[in-house]
CSV table of C-alpha atoms and ligand atoms in Angstrom, one decimal:
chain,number,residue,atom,x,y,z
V,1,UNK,CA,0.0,0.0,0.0
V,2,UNK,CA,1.4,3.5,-1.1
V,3,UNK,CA,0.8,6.2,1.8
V,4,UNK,CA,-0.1,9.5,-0.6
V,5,UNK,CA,0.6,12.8,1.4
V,6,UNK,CA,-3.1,15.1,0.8
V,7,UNK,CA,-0.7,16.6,-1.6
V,8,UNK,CA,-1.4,13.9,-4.0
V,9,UNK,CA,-5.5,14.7,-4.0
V,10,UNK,CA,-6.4,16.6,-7.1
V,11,UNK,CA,-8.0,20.2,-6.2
V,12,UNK,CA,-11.2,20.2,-6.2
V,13,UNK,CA,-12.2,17.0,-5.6
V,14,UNK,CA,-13.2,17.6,-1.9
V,15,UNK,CA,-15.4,20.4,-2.2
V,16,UNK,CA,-17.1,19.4,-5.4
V,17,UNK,CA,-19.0,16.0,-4.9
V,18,UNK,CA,-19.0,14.3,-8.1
V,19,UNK,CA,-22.4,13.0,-9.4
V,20,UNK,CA,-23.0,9.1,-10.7
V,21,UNK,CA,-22.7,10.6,-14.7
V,22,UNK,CA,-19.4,11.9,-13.8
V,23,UNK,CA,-16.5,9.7,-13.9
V,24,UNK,CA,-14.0,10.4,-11.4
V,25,UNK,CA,-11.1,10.0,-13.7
V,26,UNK,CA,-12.4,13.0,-16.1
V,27,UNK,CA,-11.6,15.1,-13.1
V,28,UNK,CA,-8.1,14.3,-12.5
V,29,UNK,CA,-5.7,16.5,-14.3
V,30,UNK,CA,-3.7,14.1,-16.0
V,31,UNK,CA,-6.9,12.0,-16.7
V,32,UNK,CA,-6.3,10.2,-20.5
V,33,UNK,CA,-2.6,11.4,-20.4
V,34,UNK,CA,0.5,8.6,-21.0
V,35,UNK,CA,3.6,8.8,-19.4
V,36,UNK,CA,7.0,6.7,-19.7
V,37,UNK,CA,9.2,7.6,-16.2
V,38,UNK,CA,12.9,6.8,-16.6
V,39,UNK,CA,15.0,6.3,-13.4
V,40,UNK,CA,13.3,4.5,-10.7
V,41,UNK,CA,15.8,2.8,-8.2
V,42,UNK,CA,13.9,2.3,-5.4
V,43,UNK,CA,10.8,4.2,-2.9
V,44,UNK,CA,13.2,7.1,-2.6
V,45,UNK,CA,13.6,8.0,-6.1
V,46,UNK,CA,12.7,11.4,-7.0
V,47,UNK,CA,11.4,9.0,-10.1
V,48,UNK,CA,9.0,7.4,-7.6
V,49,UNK,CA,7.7,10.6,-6.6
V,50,UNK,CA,6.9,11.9,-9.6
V,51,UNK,CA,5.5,8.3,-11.1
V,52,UNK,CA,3.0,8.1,-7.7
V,53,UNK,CA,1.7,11.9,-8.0
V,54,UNK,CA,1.2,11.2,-11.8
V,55,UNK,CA,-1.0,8.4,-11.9
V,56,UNK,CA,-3.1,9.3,-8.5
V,57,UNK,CA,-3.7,12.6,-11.1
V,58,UNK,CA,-4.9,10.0,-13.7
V,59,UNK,CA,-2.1,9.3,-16.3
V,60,UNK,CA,-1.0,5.9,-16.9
V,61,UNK,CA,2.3,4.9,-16.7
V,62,UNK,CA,5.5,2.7,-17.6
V,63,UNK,CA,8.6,2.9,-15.2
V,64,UNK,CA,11.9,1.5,-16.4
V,65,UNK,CA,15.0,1.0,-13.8
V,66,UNK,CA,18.4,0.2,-14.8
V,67,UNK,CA,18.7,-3.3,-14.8
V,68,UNK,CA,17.2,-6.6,-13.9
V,69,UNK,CA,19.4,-6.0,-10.4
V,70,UNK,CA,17.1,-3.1,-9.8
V,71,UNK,CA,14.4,-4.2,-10.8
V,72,UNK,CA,13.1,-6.5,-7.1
V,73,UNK,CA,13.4,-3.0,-6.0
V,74,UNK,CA,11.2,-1.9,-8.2
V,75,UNK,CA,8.4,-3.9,-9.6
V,76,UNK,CA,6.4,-3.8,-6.0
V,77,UNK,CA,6.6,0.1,-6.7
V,78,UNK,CA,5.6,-0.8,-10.6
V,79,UNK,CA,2.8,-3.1,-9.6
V,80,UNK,CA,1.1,-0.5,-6.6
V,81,UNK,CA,0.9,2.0,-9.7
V,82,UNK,CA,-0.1,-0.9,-12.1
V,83,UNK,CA,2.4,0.3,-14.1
V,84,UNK,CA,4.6,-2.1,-16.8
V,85,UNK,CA,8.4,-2.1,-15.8
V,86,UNK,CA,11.1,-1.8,-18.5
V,87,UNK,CA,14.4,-1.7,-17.9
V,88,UNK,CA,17.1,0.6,-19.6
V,89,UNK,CA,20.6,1.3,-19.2
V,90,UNK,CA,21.5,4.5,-21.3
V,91,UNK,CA,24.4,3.7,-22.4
V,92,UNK,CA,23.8,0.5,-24.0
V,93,UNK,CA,23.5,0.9,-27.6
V,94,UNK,CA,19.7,-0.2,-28.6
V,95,UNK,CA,18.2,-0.1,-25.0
V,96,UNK,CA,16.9,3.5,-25.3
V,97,UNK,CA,15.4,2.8,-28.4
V,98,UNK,CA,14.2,-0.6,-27.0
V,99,UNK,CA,12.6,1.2,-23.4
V,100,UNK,CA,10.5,4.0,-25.8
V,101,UNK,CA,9.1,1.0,-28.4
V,102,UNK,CA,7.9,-1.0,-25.4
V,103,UNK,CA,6.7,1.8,-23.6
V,104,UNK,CA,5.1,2.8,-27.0
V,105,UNK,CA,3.1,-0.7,-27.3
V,106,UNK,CA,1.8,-0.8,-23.7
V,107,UNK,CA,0.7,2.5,-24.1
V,108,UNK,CA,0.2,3.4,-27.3
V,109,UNK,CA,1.2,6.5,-27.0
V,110,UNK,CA,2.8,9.3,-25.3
V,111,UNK,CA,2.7,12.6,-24.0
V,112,UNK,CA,5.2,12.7,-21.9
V,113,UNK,CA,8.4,11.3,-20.8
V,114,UNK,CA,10.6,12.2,-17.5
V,115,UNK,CA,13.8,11.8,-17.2
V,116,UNK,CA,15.2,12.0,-13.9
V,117,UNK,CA,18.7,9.8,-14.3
V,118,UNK,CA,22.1,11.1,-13.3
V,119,UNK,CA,25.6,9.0,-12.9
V,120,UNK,CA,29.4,10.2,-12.8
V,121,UNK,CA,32.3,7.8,-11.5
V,122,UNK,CA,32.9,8.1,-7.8
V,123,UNK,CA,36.6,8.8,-8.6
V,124,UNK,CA,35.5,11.9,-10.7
V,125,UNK,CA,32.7,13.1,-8.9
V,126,UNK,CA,35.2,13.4,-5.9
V,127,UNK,CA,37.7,14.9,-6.9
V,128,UNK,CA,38.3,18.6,-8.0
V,129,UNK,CA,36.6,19.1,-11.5
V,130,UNK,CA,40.1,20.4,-13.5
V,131,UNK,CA,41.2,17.2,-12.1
V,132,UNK,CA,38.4,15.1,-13.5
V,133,UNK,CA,39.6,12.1,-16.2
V,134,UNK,CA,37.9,12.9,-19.9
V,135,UNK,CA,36.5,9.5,-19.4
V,136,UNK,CA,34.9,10.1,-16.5
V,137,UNK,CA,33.3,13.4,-17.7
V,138,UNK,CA,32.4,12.2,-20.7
V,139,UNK,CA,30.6,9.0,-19.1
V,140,UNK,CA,28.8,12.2,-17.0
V,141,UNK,CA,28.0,13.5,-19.5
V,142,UNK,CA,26.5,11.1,-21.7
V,143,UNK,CA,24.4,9.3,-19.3
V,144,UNK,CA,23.4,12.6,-17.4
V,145,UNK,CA,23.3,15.1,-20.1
V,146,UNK,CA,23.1,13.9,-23.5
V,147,UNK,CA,20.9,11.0,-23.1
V,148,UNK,CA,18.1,13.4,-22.2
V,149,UNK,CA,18.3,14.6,-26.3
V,150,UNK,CA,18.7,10.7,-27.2
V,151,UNK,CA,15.2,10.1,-25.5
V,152,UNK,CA,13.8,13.4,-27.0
V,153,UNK,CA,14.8,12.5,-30.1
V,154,UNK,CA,13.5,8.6,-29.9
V,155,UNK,CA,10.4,10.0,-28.7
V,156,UNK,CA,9.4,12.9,-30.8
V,157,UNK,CA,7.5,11.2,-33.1
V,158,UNK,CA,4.7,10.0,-30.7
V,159,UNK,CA,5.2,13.5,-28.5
V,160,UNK,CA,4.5,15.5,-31.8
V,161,UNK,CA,1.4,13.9,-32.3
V,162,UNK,CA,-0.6,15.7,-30.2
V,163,UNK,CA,1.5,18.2,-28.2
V,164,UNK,CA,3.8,16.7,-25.2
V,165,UNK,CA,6.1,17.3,-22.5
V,166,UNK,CA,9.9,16.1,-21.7
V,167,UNK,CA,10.6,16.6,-18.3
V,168,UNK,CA,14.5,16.3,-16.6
V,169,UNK,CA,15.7,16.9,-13.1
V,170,UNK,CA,18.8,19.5,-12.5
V,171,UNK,CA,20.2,20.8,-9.2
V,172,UNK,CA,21.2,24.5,-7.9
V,173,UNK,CA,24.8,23.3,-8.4
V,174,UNK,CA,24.5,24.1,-12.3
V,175,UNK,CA,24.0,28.0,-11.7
V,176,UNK,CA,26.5,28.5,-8.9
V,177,UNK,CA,29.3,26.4,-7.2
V,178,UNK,CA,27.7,24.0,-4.2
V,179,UNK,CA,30.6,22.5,-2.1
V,180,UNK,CA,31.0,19.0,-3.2
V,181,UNK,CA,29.2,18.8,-6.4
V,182,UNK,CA,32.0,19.1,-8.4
V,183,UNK,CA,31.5,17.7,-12.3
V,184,UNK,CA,27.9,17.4,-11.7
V,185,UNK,CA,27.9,20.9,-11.7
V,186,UNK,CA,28.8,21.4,-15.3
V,187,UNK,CA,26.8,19.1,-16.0
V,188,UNK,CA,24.0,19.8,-15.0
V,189,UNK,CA,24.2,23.3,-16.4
V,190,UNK,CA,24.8,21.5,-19.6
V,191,UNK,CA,21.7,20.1,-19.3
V,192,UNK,CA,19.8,23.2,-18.7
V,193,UNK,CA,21.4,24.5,-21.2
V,194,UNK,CA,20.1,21.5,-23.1
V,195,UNK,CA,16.4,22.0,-22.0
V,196,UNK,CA,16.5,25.4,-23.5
V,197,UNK,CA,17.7,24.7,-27.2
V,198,UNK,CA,15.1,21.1,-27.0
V,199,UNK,CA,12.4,23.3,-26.2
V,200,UNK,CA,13.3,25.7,-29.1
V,201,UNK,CA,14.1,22.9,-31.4
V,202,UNK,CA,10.3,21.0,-30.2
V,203,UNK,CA,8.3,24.1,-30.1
V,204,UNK,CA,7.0,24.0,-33.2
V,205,UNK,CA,5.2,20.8,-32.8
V,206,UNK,CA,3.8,21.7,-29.6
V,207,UNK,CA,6.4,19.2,-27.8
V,208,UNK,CA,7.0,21.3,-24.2
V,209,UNK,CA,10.6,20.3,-22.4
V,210,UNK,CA,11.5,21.4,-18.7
V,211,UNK,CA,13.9,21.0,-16.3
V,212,UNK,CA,13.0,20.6,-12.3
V,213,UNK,CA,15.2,21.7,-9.8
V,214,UNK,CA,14.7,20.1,-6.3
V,215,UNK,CA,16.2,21.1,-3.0
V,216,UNK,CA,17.8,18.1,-2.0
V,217,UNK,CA,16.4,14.6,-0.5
V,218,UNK,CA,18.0,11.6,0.4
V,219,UNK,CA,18.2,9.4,-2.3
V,220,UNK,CA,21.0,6.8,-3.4
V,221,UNK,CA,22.7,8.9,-5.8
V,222,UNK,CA,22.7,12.0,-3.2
V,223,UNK,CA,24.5,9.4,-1.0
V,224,UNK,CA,27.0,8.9,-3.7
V,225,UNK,CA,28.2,12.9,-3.2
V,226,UNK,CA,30.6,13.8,0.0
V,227,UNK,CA,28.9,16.0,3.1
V,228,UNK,CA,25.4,15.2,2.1
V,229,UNK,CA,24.0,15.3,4.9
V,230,UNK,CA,25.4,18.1,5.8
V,231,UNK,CA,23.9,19.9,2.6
V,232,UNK,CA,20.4,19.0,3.7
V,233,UNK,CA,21.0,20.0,6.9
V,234,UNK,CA,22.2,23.6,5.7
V,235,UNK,CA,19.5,23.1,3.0
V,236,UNK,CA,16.8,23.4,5.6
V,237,UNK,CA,18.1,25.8,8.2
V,238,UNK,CA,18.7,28.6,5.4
V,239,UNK,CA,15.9,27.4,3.2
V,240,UNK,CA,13.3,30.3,3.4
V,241,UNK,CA,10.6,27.9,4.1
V,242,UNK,CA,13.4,26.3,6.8
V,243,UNK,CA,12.9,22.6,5.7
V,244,UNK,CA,13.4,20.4,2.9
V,245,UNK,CA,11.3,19.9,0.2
V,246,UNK,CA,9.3,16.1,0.0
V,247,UNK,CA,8.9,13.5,-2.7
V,248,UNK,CA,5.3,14.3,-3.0
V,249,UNK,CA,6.3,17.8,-3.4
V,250,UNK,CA,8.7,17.2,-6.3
V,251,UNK,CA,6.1,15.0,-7.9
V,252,UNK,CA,3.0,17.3,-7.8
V,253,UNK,CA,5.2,20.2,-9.6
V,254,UNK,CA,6.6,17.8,-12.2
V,255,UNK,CA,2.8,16.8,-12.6
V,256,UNK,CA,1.8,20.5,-13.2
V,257,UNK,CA,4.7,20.8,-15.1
V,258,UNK,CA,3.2,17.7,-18.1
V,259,UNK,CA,-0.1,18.5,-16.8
V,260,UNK,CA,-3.4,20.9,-18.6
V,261,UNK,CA,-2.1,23.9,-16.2
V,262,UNK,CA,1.3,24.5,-18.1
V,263,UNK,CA,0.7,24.4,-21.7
V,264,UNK,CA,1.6,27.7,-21.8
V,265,UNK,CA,5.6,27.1,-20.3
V,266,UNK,CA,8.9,25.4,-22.1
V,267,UNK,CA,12.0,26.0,-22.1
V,268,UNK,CA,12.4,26.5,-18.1
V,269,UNK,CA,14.1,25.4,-15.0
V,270,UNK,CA,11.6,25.2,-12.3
V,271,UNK,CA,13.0,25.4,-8.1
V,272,UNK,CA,11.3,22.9,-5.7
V,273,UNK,CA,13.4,23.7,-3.2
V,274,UNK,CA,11.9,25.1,-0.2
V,275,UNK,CA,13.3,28.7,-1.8
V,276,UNK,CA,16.7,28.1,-1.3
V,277,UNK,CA,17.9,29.6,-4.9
V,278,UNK,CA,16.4,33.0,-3.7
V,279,UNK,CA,19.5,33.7,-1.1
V,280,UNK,CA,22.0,33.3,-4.1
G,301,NAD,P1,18.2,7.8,-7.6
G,301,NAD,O1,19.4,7.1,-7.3
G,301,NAD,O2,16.9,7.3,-7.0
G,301,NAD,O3,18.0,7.9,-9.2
G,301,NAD,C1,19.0,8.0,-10.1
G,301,NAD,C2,18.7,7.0,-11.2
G,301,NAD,O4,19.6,7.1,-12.3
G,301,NAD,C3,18.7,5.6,-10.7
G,301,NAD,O5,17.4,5.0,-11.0
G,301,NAD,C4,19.8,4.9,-11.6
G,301,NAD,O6,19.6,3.6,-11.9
G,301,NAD,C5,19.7,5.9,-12.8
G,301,NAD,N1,20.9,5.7,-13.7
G,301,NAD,C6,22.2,5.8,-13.4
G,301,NAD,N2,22.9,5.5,-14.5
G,301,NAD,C7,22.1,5.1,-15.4
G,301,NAD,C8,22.2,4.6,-16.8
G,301,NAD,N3,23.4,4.4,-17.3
G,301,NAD,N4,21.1,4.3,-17.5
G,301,NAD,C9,19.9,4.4,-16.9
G,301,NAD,N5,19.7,4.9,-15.7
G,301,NAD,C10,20.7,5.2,-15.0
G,301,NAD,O7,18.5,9.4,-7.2
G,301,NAD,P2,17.6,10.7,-7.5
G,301,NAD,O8,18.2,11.7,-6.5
G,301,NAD,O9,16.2,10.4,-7.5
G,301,NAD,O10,18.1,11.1,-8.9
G,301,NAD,C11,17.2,11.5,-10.0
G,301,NAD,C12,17.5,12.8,-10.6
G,301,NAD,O11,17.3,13.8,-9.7
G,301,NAD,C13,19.0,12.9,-11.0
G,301,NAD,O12,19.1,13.6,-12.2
G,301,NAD,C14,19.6,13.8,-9.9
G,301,NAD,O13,20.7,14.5,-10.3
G,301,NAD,C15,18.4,14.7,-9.7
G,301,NAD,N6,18.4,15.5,-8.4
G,301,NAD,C16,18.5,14.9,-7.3
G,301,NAD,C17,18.5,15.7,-6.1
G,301,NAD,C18,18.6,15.0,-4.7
G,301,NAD,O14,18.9,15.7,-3.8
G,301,NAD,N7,18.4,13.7,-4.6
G,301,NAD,C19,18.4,17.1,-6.2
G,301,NAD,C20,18.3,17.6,-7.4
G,301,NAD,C21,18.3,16.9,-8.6
């Protein structure tokens, strides 16, 4: 059973009763929409938070983890949500394109897609960036950065139909320098960077692209960087809110983000991060 914060509870649907003629799904906000959510590791994923918020707002989902070592950590998730569970490495030749055809049959279609996958080798991710290997920021790069275009580009097609939304996760660290970030700080500005041109590139066709910006939350790659916890815990002292942000929170703005409230936005990085990119 998957505990939903009131968060999760489309407005509305308290204080207007719905009558016998009207289907409850017609008034969720991302009733009839498809999503495909790449990076679920386990309940702490900022994936997971987004996939949860999304379908108790009506869309129907597939979830894809890494590998078949990720996925018993997954598919309970997966099943709660009734959601099909793909997995996808990124930088496997063919599983990208694999991931979007399967997600593409269960579905049979798609209107939008997050993305919400990072990785840099421990080595490099330590270390000072002018001391970082090529290897290892290229590796960073590839699986952080540029396989957000890779997925774009497999899944325009089906986006371009009728209108969609691309949806990544960056960090604070790309606009200024956040102790212990190091190469994930180029590249995640990089990848805003990368949101910007996709979202001029899609525009035409009515294809929406975004990246979110959370205040951190323990998850296993934050674990991966050095003085994490001490990050949060400055996080949430200065944060002008003074706290962290929650799963559920991340997850209801990424929902807004793909949902009927933001046709109007692309191109953006959006902060859910308890205000903490005000004080820089
Ligand atoms: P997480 O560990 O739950 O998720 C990271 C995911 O990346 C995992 O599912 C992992 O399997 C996947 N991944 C790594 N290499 C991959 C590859 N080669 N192919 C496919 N998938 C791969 O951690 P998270 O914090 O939920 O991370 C999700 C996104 O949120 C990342 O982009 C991260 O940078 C971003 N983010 C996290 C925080 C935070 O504080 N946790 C804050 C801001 C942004």
């Amino acid at each position: 059973m998957i505990a939903l914060s009131t968060a999760a509870q489309p407005q509305g649907t308290g204080s207007i009763p719905l009558t016998a003629d009207q289907p409850q799904a017609a008034a969720l906000p991302l009733a009839g929409l498809r999503g495909l959510i790449v990076g679920v590791a386990n309940e702490h994923s900022i994936a997971w938070g987004c996939a949860r918020q999304m379908q108790a707002q009506g869309a129907r989902l597939v979830l894809s983890c890494l590998n078949e070592k990720a996925r018993p950590h997954v598919a309970p998730l997966a099943e709660a949500i009734d959601a099909p569970l793909l997995s996808c490495d990124v930088s496997q030749p063919g599983q990208m394109e694999a991931m979007v055809r399967h997600a593409l049959e269960h579905l049979g279609g798609l209107d939008f897609v997050v993305h919400a996958i990072a990785w840099a080798p421990a080595d490099d991710l330590h270390g000072r960036v002018i001391d970082s290997s090529p290897e290892g920021f290229n590796q960073a790069m590839r699986i952080s950065c540029h396989s957000f275009s890779e997925l774009a580009r497999l899944c325009e097609p089906a986006l371009a139909r009728q209108g969609g939304t691309l949806l990544t996760l960056s960090y604070l660290g790309a606009e200024g320098v956040v102790p212990h970030y190091g190469l994930m700080g180029p590249v995640k500005a990089a990848l805003e960077a990368l949101v910007r041109y996709m979202a001029v590139e899609l525009g035409p066709q009515g294809v929406r692209v975004h990246a979110l910006s959370p205040g951190p939350v323990p998850t296993r790659a934050a674990s991966g960087l050095v003085a994490f916890d001490q990050l949060m815990a400055h996080a949430s002292s200065s944060a002008p809110l003074r706290r962290l942000v929650t799963l559920d929170e991340i997850g209801a703005c990424a929902a807004f983000l793909v949902g009927p409230g933001a046709t109007g936005m692309t191109g953006q990085t959006i902060f859910v991060d308890a205000g903490v990119h005000a004080l820089r």
